[in-house]
mmCIF file of N, CA and C in Angstrom:
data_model
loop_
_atom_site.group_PDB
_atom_site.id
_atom_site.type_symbol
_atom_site.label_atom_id
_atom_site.label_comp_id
_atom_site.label_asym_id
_atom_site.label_seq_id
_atom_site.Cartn_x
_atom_site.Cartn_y
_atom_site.Cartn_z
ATOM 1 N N UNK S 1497 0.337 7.059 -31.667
ATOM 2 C CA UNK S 1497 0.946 7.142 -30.355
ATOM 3 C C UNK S 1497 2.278 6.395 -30.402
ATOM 4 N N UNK S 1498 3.481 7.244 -29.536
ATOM 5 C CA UNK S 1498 4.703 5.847 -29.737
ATOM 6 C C UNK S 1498 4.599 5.176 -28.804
ATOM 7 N N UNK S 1499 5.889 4.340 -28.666
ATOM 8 C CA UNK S 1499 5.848 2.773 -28.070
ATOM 9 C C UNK S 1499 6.071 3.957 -26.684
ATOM 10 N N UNK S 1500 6.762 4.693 -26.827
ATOM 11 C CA UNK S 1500 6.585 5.625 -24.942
ATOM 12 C C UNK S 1500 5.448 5.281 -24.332
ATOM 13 N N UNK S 1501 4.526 6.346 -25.140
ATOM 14 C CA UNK S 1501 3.157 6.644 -24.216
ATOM 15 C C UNK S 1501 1.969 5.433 -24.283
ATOM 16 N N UNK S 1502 2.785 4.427 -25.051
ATOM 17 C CA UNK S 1502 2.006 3.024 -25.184
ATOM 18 C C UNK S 1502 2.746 2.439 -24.274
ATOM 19 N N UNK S 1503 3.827 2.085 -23.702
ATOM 20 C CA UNK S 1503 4.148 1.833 -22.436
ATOM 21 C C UNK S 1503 3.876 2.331 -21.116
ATOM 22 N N UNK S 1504 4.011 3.761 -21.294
ATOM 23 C CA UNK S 1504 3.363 4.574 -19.764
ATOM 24 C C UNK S 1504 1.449 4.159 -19.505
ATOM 25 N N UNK S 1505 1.213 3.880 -20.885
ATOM 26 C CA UNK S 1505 -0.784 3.767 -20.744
ATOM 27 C C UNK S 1505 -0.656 2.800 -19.989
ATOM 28 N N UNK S 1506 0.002 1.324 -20.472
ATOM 29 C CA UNK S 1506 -0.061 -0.155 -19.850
ATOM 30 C C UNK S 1506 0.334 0.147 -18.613
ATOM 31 N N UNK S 1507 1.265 0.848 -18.158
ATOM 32 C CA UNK S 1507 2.467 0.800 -16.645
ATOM 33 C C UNK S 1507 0.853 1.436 -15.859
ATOM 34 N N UNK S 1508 0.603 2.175 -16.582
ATOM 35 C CA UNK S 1508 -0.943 3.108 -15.661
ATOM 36 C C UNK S 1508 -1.846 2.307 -15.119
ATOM 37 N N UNK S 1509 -2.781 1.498 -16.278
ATOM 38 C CA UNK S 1509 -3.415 0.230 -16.128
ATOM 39 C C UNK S 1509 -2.930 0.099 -15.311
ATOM 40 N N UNK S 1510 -1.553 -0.929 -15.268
ATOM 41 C CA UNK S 1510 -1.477 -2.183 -14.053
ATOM 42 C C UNK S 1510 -1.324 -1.550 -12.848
ATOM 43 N N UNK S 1511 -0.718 -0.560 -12.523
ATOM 44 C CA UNK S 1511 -0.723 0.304 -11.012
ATOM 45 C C UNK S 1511 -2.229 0.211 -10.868
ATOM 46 N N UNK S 1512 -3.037 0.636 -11.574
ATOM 47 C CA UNK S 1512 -4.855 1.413 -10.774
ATOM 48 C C UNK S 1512 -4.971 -0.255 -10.640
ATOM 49 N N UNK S 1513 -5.039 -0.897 -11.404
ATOM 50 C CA UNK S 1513 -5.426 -2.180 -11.268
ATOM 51 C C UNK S 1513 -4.769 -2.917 -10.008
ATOM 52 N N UNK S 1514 -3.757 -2.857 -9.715
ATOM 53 C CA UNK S 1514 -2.867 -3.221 -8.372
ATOM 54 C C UNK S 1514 -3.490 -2.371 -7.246
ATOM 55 N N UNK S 1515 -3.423 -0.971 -7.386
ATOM 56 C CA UNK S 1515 -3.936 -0.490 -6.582
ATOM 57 C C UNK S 1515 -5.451 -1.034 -6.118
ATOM 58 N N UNK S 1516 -6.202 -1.016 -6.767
ATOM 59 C CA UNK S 1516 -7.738 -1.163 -6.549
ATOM 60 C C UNK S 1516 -7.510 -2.826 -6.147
ATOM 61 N N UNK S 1517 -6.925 -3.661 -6.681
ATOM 62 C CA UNK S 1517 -6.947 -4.795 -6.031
ATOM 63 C C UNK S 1517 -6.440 -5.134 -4.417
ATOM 64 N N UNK S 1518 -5.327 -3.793 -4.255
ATOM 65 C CA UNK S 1518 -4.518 -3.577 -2.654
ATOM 66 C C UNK S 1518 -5.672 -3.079 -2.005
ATOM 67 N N UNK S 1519 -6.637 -2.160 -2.059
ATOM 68 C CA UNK S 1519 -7.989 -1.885 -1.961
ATOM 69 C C UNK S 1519 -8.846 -2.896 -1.253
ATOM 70 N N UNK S 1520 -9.149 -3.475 -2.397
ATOM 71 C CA UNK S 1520 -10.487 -4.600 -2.086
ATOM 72 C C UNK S 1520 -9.865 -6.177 -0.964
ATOM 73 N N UNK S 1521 -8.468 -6.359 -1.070
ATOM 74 C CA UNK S 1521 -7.881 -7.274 -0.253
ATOM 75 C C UNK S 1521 -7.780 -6.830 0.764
ATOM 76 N N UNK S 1522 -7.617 -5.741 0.925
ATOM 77 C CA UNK S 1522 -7.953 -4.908 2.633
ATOM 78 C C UNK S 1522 -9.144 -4.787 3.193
ATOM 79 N N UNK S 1523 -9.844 -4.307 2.841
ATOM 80 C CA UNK S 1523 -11.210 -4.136 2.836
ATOM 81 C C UNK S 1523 -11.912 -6.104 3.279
ATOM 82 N N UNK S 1524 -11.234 -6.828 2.671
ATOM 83 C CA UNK S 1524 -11.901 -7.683 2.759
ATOM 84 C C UNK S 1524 -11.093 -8.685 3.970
ATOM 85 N N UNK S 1525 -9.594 -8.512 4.316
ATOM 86 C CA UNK S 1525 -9.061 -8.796 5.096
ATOM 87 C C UNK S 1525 -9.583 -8.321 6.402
ATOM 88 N N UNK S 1526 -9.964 -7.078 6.580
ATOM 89 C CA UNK S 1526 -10.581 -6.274 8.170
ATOM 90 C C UNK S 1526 -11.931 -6.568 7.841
ATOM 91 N N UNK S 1527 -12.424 -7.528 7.745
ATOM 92 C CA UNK S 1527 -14.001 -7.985 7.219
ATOM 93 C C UNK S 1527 -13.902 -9.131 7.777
ATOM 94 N N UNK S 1528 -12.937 -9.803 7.041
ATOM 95 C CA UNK S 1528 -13.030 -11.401 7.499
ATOM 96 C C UNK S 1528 -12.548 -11.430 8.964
ATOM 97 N N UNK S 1529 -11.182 -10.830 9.417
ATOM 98 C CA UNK S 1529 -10.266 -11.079 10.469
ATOM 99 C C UNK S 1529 -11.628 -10.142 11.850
ATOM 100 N N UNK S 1530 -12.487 -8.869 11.677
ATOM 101 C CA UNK S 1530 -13.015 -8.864 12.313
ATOM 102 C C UNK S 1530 -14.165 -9.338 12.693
ATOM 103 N N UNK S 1531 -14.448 -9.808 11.787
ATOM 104 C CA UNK S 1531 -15.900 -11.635 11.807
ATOM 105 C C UNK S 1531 -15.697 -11.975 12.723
ATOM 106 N N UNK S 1532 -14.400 -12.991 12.011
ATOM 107 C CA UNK S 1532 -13.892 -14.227 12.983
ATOM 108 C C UNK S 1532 -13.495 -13.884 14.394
ATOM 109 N N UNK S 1533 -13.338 -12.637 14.726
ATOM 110 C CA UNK S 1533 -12.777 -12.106 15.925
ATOM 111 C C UNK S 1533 -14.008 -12.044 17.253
ATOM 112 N N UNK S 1534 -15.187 -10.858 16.391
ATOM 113 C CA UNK S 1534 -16.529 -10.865 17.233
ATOM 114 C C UNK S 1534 -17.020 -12.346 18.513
ATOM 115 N N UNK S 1535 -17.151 -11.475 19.744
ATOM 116 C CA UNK S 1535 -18.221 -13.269 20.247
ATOM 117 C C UNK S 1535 -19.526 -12.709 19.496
ATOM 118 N N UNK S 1536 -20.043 -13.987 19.721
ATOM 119 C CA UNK S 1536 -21.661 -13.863 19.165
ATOM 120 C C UNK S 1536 -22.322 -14.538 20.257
ATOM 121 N N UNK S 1537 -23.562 -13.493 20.483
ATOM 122 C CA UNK S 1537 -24.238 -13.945 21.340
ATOM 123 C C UNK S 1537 -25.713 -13.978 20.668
ATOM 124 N N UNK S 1538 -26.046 -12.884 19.921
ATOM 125 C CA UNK S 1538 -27.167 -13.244 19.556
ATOM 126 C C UNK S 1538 -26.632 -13.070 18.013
ATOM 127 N N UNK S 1539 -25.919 -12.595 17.393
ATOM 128 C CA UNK S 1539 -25.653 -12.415 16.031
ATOM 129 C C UNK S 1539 -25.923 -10.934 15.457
ATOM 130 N N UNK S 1540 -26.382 -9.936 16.737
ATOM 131 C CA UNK S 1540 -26.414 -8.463 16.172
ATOM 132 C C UNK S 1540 -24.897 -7.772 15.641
ATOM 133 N N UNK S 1541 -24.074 -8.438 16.445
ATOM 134 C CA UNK S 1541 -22.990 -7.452 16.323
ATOM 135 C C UNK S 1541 -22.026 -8.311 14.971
ATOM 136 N N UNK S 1542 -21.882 -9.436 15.048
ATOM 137 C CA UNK S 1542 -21.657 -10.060 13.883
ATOM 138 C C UNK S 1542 -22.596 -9.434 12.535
ATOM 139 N N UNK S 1543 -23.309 -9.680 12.286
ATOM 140 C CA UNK S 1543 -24.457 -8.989 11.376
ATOM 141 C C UNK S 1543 -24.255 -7.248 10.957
ATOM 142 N N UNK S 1544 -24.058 -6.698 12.077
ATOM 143 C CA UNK S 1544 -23.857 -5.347 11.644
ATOM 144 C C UNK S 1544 -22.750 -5.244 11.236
ATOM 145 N N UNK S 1545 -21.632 -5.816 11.326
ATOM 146 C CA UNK S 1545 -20.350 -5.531 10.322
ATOM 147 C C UNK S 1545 -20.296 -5.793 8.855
ATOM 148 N N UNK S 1546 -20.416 -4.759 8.247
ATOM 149 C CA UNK S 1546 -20.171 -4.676 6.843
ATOM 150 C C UNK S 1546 -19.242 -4.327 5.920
ATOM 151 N N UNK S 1547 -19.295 -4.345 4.254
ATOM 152 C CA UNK S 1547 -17.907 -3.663 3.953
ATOM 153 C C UNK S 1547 -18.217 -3.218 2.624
ATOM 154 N N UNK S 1548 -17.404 -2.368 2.084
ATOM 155 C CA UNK S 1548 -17.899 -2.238 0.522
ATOM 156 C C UNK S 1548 -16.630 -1.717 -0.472
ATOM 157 N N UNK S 1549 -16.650 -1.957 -1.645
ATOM 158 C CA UNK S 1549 -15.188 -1.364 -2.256
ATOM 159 C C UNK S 1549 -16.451 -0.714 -3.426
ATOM 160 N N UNK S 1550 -15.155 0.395 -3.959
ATOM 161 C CA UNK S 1550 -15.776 1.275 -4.887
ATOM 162 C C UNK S 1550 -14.595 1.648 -5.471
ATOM 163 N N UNK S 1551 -13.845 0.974 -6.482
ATOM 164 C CA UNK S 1551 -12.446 1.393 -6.959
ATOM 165 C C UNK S 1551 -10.880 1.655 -6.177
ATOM 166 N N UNK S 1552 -10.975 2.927 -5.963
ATOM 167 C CA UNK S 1552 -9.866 3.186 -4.684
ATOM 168 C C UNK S 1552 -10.483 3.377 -3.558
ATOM 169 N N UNK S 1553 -11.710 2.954 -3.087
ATOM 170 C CA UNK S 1553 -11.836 3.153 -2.282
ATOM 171 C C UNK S 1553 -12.775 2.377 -1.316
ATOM 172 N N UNK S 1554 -12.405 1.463 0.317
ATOM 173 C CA UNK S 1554 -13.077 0.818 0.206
ATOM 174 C C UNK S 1554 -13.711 1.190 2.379
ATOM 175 N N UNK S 1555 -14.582 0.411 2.517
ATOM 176 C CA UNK S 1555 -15.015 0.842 3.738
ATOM 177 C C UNK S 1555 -15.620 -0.362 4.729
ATOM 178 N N UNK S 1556 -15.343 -0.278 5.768
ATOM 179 C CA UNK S 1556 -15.592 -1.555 6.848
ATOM 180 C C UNK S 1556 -16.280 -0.690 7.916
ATOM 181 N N UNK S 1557 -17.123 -1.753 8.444
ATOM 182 C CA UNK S 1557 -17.957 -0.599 9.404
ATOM 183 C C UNK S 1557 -18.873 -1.050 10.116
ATOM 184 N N UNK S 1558 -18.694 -0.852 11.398
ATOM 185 C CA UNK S 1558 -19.719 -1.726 12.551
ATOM 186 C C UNK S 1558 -20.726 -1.444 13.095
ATOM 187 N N UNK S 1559 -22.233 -1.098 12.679
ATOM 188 C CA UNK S 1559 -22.891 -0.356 13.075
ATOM 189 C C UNK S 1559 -23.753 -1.084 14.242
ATOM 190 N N UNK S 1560 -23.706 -1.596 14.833
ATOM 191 C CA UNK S 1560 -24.058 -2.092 16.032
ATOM 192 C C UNK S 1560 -24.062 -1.315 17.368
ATOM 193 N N UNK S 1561 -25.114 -0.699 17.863
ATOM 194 C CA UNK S 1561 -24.785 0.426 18.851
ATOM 195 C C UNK S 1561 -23.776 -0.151 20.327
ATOM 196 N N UNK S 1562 -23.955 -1.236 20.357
ATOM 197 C CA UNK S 1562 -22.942 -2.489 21.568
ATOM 198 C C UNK S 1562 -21.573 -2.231 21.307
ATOM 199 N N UNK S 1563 -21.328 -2.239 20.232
ATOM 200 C CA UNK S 1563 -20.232 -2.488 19.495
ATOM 201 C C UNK S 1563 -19.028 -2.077 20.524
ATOM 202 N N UNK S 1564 -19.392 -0.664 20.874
ATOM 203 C CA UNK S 1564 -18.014 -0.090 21.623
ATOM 204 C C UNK S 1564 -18.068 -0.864 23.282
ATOM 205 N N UNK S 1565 -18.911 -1.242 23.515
ATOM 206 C CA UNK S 1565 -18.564 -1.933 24.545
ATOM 207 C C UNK S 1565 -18.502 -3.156 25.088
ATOM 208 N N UNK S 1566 -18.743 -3.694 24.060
ATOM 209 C CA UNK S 1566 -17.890 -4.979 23.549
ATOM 210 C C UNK S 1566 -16.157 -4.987 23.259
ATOM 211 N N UNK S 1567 -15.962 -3.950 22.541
ATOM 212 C CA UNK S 1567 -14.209 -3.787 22.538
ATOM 213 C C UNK S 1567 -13.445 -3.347 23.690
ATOM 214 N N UNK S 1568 -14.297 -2.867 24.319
ATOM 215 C CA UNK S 1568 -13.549 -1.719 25.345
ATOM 216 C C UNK S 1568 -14.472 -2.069 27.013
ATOM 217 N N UNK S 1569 -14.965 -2.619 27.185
ATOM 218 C CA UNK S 1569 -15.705 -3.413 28.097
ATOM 219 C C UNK S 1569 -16.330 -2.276 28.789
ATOM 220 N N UNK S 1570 -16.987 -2.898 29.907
ATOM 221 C CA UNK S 1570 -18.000 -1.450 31.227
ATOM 222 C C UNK S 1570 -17.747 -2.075 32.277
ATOM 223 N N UNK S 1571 -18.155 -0.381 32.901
ATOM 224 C CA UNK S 1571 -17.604 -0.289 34.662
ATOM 225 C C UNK S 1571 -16.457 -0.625 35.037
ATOM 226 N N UNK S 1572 -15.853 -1.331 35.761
ATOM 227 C CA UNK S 1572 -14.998 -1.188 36.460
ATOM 228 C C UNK S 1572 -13.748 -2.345 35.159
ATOM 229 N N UNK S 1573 -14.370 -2.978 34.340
ATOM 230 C CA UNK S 1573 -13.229 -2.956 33.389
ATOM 231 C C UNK S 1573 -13.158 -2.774 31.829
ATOM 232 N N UNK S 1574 -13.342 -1.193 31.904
ATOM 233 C CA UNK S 1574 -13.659 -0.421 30.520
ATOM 234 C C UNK S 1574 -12.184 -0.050 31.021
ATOM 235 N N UNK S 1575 -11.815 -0.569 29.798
ATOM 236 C CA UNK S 1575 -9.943 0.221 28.971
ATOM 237 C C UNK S 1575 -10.539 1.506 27.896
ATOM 238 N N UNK S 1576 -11.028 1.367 27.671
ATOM 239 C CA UNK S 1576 -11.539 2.367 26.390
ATOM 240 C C UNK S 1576 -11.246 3.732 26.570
ATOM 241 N N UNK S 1577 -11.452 5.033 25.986
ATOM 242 C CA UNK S 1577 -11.130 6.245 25.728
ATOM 243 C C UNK S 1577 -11.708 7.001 26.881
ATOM 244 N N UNK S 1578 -11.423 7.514 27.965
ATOM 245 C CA UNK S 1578 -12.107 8.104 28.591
ATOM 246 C C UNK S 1578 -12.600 6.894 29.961
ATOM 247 N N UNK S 1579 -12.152 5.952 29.956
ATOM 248 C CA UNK S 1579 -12.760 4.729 31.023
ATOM 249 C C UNK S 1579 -14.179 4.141 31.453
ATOM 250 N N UNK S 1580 -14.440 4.305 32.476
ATOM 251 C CA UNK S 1580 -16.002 4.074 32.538
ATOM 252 C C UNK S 1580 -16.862 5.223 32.881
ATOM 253 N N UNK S 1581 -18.347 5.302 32.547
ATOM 254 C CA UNK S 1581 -19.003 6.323 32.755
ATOM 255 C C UNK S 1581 -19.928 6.067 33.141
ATOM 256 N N UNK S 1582 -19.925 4.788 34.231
ATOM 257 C CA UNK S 1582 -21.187 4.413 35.202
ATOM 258 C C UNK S 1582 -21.236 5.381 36.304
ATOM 259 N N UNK S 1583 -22.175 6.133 36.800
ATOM 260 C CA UNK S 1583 -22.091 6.443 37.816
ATOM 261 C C UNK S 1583 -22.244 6.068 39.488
ATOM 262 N N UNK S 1584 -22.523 4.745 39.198
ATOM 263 C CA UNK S 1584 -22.914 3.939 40.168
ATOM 264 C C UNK S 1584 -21.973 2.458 40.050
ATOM 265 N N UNK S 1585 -20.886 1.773 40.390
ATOM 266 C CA UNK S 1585 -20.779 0.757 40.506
ATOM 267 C C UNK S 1585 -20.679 -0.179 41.634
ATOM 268 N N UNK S 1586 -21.132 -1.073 42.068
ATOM 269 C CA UNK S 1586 -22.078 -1.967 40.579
ATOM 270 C C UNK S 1586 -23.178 -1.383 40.526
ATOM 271 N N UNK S 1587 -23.741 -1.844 39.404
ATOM 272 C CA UNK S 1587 -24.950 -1.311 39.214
ATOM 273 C C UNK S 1587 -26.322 -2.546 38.962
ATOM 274 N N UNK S 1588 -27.869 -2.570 38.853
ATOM 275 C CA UNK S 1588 -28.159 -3.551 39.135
ATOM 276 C C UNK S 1588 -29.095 -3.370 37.730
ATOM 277 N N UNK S 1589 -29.168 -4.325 36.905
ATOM 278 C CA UNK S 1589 -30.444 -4.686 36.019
ATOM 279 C C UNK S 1589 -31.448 -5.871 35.894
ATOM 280 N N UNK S 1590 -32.364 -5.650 34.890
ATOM 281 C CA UNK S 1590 -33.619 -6.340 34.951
ATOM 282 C C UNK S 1590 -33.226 -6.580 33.494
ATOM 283 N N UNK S 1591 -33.093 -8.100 33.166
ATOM 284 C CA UNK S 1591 -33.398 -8.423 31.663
ATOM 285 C C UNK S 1591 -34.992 -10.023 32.399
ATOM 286 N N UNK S 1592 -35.360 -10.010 31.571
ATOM 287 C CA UNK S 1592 -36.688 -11.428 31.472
ATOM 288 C C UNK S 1592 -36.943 -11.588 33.225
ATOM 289 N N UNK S 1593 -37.336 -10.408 33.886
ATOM 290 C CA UNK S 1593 -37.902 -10.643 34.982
ATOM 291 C C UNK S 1593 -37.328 -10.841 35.980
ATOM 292 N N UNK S 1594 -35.809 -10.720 35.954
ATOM 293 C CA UNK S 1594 -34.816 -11.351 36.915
ATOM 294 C C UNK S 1594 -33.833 -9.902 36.928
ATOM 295 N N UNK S 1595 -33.985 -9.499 38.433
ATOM 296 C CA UNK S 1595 -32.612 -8.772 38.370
ATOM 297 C C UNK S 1595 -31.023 -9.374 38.729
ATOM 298 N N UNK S 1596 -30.313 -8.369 38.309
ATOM 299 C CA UNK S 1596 -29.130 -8.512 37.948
ATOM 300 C C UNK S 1596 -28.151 -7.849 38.660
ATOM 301 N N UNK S 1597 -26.854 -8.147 39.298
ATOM 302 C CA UNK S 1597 -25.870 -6.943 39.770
ATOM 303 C C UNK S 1597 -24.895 -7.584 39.152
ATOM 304 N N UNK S 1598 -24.189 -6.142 38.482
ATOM 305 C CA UNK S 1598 -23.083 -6.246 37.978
ATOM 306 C C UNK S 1598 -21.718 -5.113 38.028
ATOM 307 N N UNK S 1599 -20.670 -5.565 37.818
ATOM 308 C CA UNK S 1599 -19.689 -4.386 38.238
ATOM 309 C C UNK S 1599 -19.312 -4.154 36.693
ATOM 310 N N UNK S 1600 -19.608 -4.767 35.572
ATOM 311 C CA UNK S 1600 -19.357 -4.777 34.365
ATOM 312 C C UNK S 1600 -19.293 -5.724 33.413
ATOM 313 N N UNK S 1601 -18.802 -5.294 32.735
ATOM 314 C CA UNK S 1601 -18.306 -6.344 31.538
ATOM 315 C C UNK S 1601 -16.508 -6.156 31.019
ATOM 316 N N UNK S 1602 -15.833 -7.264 30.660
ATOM 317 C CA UNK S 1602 -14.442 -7.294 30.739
ATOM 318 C C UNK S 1602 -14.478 -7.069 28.531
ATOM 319 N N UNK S 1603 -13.446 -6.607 28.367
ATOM 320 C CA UNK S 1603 -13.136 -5.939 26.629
ATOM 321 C C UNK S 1603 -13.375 -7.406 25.952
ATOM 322 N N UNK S 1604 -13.883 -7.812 24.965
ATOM 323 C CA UNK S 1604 -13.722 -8.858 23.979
ATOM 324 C C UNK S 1604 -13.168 -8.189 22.935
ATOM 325 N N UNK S 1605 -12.073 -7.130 22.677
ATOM 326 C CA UNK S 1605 -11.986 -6.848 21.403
ATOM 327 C C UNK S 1605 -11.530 -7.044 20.548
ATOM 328 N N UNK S 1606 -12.346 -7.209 18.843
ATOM 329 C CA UNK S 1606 -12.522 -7.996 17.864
ATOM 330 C C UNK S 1606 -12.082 -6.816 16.810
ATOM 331 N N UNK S 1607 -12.186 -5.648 17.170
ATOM 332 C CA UNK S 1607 -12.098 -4.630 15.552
ATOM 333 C C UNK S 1607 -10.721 -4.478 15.690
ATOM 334 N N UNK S 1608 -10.017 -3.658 16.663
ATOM 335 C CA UNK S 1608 -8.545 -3.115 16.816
ATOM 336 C C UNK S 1608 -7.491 -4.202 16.122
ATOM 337 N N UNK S 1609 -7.582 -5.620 17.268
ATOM 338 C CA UNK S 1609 -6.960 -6.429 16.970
ATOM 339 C C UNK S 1609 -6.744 -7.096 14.954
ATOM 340 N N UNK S 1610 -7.709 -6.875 14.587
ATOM 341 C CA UNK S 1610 -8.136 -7.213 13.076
ATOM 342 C C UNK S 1610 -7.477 -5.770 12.343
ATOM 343 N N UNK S 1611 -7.874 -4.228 13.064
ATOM 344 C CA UNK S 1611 -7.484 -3.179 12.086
ATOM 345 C C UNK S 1611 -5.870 -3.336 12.457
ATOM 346 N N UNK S 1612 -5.001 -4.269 13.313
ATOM 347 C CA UNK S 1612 -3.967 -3.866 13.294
ATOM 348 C C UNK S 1612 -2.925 -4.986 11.943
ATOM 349 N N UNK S 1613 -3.717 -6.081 12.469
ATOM 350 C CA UNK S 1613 -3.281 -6.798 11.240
ATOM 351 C C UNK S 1613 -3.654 -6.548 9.744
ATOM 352 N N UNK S 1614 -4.646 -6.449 9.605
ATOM 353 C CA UNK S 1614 -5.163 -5.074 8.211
ATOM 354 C C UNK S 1614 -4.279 -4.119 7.912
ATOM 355 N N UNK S 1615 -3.889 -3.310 8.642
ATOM 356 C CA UNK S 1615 -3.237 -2.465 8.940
ATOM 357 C C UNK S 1615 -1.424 -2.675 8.401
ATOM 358 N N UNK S 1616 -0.979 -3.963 9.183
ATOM 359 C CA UNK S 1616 0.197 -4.535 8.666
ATOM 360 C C UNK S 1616 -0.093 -5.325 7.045
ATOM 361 N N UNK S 1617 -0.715 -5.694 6.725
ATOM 362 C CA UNK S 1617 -0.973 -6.506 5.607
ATOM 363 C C UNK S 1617 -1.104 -5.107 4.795
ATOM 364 N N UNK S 1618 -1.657 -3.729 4.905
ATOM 365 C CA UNK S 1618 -1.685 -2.901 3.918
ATOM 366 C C UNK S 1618 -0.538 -2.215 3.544
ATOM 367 N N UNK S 1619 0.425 -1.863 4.767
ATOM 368 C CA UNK S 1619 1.592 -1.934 4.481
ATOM 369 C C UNK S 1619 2.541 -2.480 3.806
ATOM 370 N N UNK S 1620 2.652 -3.744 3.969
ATOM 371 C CA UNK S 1620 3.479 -4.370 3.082
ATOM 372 C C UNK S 1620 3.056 -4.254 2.071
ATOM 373 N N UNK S 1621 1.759 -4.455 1.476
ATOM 374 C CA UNK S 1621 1.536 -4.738 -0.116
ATOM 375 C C UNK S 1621 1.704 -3.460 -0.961
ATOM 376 N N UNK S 1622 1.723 -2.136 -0.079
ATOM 377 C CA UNK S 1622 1.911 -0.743 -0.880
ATOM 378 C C UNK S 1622 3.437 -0.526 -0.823
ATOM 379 N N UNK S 1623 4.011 -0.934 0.345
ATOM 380 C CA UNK S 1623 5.399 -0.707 0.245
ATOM 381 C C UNK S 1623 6.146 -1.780 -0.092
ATOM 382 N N UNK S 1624 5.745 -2.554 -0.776
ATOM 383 C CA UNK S 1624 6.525 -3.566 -1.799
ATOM 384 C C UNK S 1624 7.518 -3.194 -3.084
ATOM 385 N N UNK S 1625 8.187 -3.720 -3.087
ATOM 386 C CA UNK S 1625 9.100 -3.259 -4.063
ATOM 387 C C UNK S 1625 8.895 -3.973 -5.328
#
């Protein structure tokens, strides 16, 4: 082989290797930044955020069925896609024997805020010169 295609092999290496490392620092940046972001009340929704890398490719992911309304709040102050879809506000519940009236819950959100800085941090490191 000449010193060419023995230079283009190495230049190859270190890109996949850069790459897959721009990868897993993302992946692990929208992991940590949406941790630290979550409230915790009982530790479901903390707990269900997970993440995983697999070369080029990596994945973050909140499986907590709360999840969306925790970011995007209910009733009368849901910002979220489409707004609220109570049909009744307020509305009244029963948790441990005690009812409840409520007009909602206000957004705590923990993912957006984290995918936007993720988001900027992935930028720069691919469009680096």
């Amino acid at each position: 082989m000449n010193n060419i295609a023995k230079g283009l092999k190495k230049f190859q290496k270190r890109v996949e290797a850069d790459v897959k490392e721009g990868v897993k620092s993302f992946v692990e940046l929208q992991y940590t930044q949406s941790s630290d972001r979550v409230p915790v009340d009982s530790s479901e929704l903390l707990n269900s955020i997970d993440k995983s890398v697999d070369g080029y490719k990596g994945h973050v992911s909140v499986s907590a069925p709360h999840a969306i309304f925790v970011e995007w709040g209910t009733g009368v102050y849901a910002s979220g896609p489409g707004g609220s879809r109570a049909k009744k506000i307020p509305w009244v519940y029963e948790k441990d024997g005690k009812f409840y009236t409520t007009y909602g819950m206000p957004a705590q959100p923990f993912w957006y805020p984290a995918l936007h800085i993720s988001r900027d941090y992935f930028n720069s490191y691919f469009n680096r010169k």
